Short mmCIF file of C-alpha atoms in Angstrom, two decimals:
data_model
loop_
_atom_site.label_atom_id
_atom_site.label_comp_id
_atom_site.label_asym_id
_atom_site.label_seq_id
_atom_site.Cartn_x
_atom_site.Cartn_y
_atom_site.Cartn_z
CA UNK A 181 -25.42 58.88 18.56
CA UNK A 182 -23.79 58.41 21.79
CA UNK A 183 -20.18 57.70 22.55
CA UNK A 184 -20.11 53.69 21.97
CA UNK A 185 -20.38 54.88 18.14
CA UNK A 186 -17.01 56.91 17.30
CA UNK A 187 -16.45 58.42 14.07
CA UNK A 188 -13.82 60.50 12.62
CA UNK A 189 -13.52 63.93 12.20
CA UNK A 190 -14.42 63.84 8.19
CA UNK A 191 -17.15 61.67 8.89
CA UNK A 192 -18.42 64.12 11.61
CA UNK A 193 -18.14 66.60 9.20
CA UNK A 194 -20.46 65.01 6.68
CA UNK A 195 -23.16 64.34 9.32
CA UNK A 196 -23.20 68.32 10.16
CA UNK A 197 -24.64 68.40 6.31
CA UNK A 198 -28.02 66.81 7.70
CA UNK A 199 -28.62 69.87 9.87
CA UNK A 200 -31.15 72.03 8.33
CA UNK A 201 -31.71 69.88 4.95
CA UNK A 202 -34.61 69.82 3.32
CA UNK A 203 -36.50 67.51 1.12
CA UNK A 204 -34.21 66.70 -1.93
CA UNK A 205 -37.13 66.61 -4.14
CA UNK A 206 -35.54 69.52 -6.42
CA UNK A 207 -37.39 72.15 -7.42
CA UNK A 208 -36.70 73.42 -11.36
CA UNK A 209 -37.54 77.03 -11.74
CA UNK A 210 -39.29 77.81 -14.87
CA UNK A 211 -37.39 79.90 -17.72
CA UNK A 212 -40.38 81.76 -19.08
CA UNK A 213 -37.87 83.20 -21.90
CA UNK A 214 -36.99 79.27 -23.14
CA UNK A 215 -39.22 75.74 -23.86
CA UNK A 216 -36.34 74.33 -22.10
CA UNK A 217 -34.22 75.12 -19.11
CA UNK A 218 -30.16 75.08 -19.95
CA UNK A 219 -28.03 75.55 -16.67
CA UNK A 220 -24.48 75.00 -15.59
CA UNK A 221 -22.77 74.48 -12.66
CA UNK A 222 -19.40 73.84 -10.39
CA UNK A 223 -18.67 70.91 -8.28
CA UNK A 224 -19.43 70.64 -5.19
CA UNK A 225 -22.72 72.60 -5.24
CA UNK A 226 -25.52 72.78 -3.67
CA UNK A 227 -27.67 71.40 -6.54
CA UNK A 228 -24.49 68.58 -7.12
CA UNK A 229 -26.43 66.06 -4.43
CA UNK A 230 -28.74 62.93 -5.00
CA UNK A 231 -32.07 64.23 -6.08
CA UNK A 232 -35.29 63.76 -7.95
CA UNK A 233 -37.54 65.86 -9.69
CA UNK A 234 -40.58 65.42 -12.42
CA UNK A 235 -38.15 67.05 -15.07
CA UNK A 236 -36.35 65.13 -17.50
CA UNK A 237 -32.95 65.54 -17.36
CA UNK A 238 -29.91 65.37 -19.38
CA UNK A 239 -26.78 65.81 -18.63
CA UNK A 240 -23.28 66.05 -20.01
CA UNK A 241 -19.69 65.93 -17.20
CA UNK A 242 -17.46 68.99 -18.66
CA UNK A 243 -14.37 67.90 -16.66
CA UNK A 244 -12.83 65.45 -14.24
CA UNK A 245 -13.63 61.83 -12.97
CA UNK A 246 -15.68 60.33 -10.53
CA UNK A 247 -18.64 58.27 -9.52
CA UNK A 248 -22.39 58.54 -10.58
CA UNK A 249 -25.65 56.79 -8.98
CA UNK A 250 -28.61 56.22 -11.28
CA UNK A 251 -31.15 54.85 -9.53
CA UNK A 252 -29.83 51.33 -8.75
CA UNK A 253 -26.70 52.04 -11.03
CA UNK A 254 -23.33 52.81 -9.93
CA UNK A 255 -20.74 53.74 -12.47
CA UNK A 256 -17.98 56.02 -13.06
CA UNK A 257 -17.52 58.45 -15.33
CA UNK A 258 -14.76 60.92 -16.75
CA UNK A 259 -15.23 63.89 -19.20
CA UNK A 260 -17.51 63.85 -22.20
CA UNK A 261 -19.91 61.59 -20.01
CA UNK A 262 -23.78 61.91 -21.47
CA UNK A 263 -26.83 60.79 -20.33
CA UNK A 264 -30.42 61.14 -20.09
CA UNK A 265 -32.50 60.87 -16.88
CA UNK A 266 -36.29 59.84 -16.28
CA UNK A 267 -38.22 61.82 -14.44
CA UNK A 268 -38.63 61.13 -10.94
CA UNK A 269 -35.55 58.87 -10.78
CA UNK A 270 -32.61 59.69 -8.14
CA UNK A 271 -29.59 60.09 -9.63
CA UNK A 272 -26.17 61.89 -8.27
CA UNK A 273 -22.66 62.47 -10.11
CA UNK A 274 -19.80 62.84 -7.02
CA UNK A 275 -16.12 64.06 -8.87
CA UNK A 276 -12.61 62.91 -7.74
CA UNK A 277 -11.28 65.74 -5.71
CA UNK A 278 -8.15 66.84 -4.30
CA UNK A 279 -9.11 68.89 -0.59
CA UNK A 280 -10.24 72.35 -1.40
CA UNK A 281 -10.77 71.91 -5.27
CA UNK A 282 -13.94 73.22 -6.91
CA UNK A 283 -14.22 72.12 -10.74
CA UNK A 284 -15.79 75.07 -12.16
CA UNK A 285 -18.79 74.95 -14.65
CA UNK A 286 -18.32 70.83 -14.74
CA UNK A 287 -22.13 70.15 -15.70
CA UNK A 288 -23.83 71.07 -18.23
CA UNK A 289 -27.96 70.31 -18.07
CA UNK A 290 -31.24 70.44 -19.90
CA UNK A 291 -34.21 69.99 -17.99
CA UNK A 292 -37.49 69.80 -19.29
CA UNK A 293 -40.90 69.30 -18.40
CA UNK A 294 -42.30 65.47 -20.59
CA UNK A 295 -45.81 67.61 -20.85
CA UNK A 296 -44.12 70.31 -23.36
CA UNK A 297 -42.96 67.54 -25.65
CA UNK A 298 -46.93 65.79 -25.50
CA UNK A 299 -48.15 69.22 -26.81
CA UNK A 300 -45.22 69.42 -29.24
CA UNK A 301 -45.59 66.44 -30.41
CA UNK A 302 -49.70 67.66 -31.00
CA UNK A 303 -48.33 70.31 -33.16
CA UNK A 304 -45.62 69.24 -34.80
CA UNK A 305 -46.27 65.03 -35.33
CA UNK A 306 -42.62 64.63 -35.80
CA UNK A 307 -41.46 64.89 -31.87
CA UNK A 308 -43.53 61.97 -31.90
CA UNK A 309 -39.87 60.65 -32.45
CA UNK A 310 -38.65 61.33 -28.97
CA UNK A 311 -41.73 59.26 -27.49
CA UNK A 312 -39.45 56.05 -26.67
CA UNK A 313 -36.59 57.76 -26.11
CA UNK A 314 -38.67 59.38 -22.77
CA UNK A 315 -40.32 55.81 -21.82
CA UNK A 316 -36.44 54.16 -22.42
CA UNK A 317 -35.02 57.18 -19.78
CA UNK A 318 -37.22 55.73 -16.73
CA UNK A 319 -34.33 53.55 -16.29
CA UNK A 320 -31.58 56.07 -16.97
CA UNK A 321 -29.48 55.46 -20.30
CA UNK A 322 -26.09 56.40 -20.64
CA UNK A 323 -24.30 57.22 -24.40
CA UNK A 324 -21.24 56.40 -25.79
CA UNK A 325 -19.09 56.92 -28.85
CA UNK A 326 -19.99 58.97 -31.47
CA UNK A 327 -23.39 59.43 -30.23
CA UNK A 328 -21.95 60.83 -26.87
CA UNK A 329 -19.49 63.51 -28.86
CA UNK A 330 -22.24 64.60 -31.40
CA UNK A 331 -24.59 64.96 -28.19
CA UNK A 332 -22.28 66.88 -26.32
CA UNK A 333 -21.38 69.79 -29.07
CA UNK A 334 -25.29 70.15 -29.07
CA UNK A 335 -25.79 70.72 -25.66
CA UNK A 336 -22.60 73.15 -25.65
CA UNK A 337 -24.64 74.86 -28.36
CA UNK A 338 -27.62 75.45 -26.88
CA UNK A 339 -25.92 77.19 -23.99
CA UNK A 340 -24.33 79.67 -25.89
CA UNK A 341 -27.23 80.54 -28.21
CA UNK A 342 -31.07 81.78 -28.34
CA UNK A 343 -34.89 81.84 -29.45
CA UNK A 344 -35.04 79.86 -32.51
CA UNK A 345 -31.34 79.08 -32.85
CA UNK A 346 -31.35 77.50 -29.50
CA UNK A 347 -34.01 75.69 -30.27
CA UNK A 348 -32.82 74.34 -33.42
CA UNK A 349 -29.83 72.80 -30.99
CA UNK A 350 -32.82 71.03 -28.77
CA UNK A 351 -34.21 69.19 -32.05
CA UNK A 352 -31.11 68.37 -32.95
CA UNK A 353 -30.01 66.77 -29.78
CA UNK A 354 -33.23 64.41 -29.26
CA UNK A 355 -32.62 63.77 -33.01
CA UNK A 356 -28.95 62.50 -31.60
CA UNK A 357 -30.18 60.50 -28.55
CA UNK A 358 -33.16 59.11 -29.98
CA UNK A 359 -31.69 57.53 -32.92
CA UNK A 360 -28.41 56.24 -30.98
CA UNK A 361 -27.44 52.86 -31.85
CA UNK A 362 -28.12 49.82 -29.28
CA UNK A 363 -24.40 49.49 -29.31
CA UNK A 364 -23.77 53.40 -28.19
CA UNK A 365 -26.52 53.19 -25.67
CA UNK A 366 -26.78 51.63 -22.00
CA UNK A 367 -29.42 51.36 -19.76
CA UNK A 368 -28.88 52.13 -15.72
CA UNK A 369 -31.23 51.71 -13.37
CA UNK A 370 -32.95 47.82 -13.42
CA UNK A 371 -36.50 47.78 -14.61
CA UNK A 372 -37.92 47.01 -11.47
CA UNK A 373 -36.37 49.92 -9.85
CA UNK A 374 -38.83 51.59 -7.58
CA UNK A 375 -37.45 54.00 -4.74
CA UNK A 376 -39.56 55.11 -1.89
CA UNK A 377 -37.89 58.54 -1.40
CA UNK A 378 -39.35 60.99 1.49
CA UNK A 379 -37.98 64.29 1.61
CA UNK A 380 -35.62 62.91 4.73
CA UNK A 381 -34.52 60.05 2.57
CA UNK A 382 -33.38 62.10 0.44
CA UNK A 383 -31.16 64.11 2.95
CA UNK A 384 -30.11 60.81 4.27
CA UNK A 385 -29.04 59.02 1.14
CA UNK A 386 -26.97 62.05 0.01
CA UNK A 387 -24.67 61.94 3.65
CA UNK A 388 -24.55 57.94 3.08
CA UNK A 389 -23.31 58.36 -0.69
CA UNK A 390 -20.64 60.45 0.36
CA UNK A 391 -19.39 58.40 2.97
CA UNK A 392 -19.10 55.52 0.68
CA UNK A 393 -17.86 57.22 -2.24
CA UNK A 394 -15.33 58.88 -0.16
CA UNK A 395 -13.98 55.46 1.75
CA UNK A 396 -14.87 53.34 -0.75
CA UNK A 397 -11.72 51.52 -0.96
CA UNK A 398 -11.35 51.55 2.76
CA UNK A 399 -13.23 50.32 5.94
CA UNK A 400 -16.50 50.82 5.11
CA UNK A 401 -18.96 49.84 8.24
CA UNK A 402 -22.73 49.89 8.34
CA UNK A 403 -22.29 50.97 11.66
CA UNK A 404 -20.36 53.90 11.25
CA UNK A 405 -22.84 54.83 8.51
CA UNK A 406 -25.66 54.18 10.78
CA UNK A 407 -23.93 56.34 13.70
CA UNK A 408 -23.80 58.86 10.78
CA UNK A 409 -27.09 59.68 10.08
CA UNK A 410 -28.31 58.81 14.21
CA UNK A 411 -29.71 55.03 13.18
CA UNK A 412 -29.51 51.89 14.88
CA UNK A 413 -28.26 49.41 12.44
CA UNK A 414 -30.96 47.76 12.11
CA UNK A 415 -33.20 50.85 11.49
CA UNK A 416 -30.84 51.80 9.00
CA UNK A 417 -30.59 48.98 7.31
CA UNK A 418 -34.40 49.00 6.04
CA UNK A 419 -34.30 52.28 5.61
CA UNK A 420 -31.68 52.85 3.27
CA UNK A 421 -33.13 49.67 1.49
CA UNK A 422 -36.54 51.45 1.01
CA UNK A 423 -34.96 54.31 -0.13
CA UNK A 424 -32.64 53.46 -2.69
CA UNK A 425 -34.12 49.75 -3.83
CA UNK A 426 -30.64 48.09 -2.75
CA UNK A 427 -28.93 46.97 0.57
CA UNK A 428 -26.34 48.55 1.46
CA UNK A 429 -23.81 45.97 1.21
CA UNK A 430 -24.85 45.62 -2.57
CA UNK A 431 -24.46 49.80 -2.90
CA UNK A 432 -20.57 48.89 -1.37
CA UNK A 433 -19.88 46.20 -3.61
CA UNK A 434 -21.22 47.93 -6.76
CA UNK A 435 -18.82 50.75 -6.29
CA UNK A 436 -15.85 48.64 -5.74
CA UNK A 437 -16.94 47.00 -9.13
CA UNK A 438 -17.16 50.01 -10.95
CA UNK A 439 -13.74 51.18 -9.79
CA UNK A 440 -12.35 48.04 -10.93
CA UNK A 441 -13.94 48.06 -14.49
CA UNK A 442 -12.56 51.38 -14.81
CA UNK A 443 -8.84 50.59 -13.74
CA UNK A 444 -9.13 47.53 -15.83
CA UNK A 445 -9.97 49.35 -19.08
CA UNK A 446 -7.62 52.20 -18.36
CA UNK A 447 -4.46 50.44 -16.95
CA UNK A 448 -1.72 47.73 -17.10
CA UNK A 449 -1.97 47.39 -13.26
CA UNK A 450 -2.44 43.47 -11.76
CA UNK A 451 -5.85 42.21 -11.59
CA UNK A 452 -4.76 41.45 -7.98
CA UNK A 453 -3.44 44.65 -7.20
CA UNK A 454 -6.76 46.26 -8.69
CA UNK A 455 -8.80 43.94 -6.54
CA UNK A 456 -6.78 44.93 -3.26
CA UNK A 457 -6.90 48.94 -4.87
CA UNK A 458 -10.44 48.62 -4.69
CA UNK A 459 -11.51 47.45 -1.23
CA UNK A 460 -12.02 43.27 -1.39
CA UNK A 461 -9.84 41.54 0.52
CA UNK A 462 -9.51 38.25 -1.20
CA UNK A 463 -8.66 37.82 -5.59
CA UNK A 464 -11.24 34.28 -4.72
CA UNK A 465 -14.28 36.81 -3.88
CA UNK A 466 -13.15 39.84 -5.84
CA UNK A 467 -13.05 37.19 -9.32
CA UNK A 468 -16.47 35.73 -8.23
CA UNK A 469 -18.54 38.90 -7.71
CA UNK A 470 -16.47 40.62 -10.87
CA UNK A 471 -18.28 37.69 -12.81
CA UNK A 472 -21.86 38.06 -10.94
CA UNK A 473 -21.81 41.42 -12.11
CA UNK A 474 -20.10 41.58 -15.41
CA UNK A 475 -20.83 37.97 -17.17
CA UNK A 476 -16.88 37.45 -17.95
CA UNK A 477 -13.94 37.53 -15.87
CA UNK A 478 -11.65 40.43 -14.99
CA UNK A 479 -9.01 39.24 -17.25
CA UNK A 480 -11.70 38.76 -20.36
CA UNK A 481 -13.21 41.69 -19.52
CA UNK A 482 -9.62 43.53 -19.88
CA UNK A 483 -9.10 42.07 -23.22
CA UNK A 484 -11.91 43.14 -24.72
CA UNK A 485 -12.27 46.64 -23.49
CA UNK A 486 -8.83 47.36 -24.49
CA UNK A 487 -9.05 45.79 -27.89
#
């Protein structure tokens, strides 16, 4: 980076995170008291970052609000959020914070290894069950509704209990996602998804998401987030789209949809003053890539999620 590529003191801050990373492949330590591993954790953390791992993964947001990558998926989410993850698919959940706050013991996850559920399954033909529910979480699926409460109390459950008790939670629970309605279920990532993540990528991708996530709304320049991570543009540019299966405009623009889906199911504010809120500068472009993305337009959109 030399001095023809200025960036603020925040953003200066985040690049100081690449020093000394290593490969965000994440490594899941092996409980040799449980079939499963159960874990909690605060936000930020160290283990709070875009990451892969074999694992399945699933995952329920305690507390708060925020912004979650899945693959090729950007969303938000707020309290009582569930989902399942693939194995080897990136995925990151990045709160809303005020400066200095920690949100203690916001995550609850399960991680487990799809081998243990083949030999289950061997054993005990009805785990057979979960079968699609693993193939379906290569693309990430969120739950909703009912599904996403029952889920939720299950995974609590598990955390505060043991041997066969906990493990009557874990049966439970797939029992829960696997047999979610279509209408209380959605897929994340697109089928075609296929990252080409490096342990650097990784590293790189994290300091990029937080940039975004953090200006989202702002001036966001693929030159200050090239100067961020040492690129030339141009370097970057291929890069990131290697890494995470999207340009980086189209990471941008996601966000900024996301935001507005969620201020247009939760508020009475103006679609124009959501489209300003949320970082496009004209209601022409912000109503044409609102209907790209979505199928219907802000204002339909509106009235049905708040019917």
């Amino acid at each position: 980076m030399t001095a023809a590529d200025p960036i603020d003191g925040a953003t200066a801050r985040l690049a100081e995170r690449l020093l000394g990373m290593r490969a965000n492949r994440e490594v899941i330590p092996p409980d040799p008291n449980h079939s499963v591993r159960w874990n909690q954790h605060d936000y930020p953390s160290p283990v709070a970052r875009w990451n892969y791992h074999p694992e399945y993964e699933i995952h329920l947001i305690r507390k708060g609000t925020g912004k979650f990558i899945v693959g090729d998926h950007i969303g938000t989410f707020e309290a009582g959020h569930v989902s399942i993850v693939g194995s080897g698919l990136p995925h990151d959940w990045v709160s809303d914070l005020e400066p200095g706050e920690v949100l203690k013991n916001r995550d609850a996850v399960i991680q487990f290894d799809g081998k243990w559920v083949e030999q289950t399954a061997a054993l005990v033909p009805e785990m057979a069950e979960v079968k699609p529910l693993l193939e379906q979480s290569a693309r990430g699926i969120e739950f909703l509704g009912r599904s996403a409460r029952t889920a939720a109390a299950s995974i609590e459950a598990m955390g505060t209990t043991t041997g066969l008790e906990r493990l009557q939670h874990l049966f439970e629970l797939f029992g829960i996602l696997a047999k979610a309605p279509q209408e209380e279920r959605r897929f994340l990532a697109e089928e075609w998804f296929r990252p080409q993540l490096d342990g650097q990528a990784a590293a790189v991708v994290d300091i990029i998401l937080e940039y975004v996530f953090s200006n989202h709304a702002g001036n966001i320049k693929m030159s200050e987030a090239a100067a961020l991570v040492g690129m030339a543009e141009p370097t970057f540019s291929k890069y990131f789209k290697r890494a995470t299966g999207q340009n980086f405009s189209d990471l941008v623009r996601k966000l900024r949809l996301a935001h507005a889906r969620r201020l247009l199911e939760s508020s009475d504010k103006a679609i124009s003053d959501i489209c300003y809120e949320v970082g496009f500068s004209n209601l022409s472009n912000f109503n044409r890539h609102f209907l790209n993305d979505t199928g219907e337009t802000p204002r339909n959109y509106r009235q049905r999620a708040q019917n």
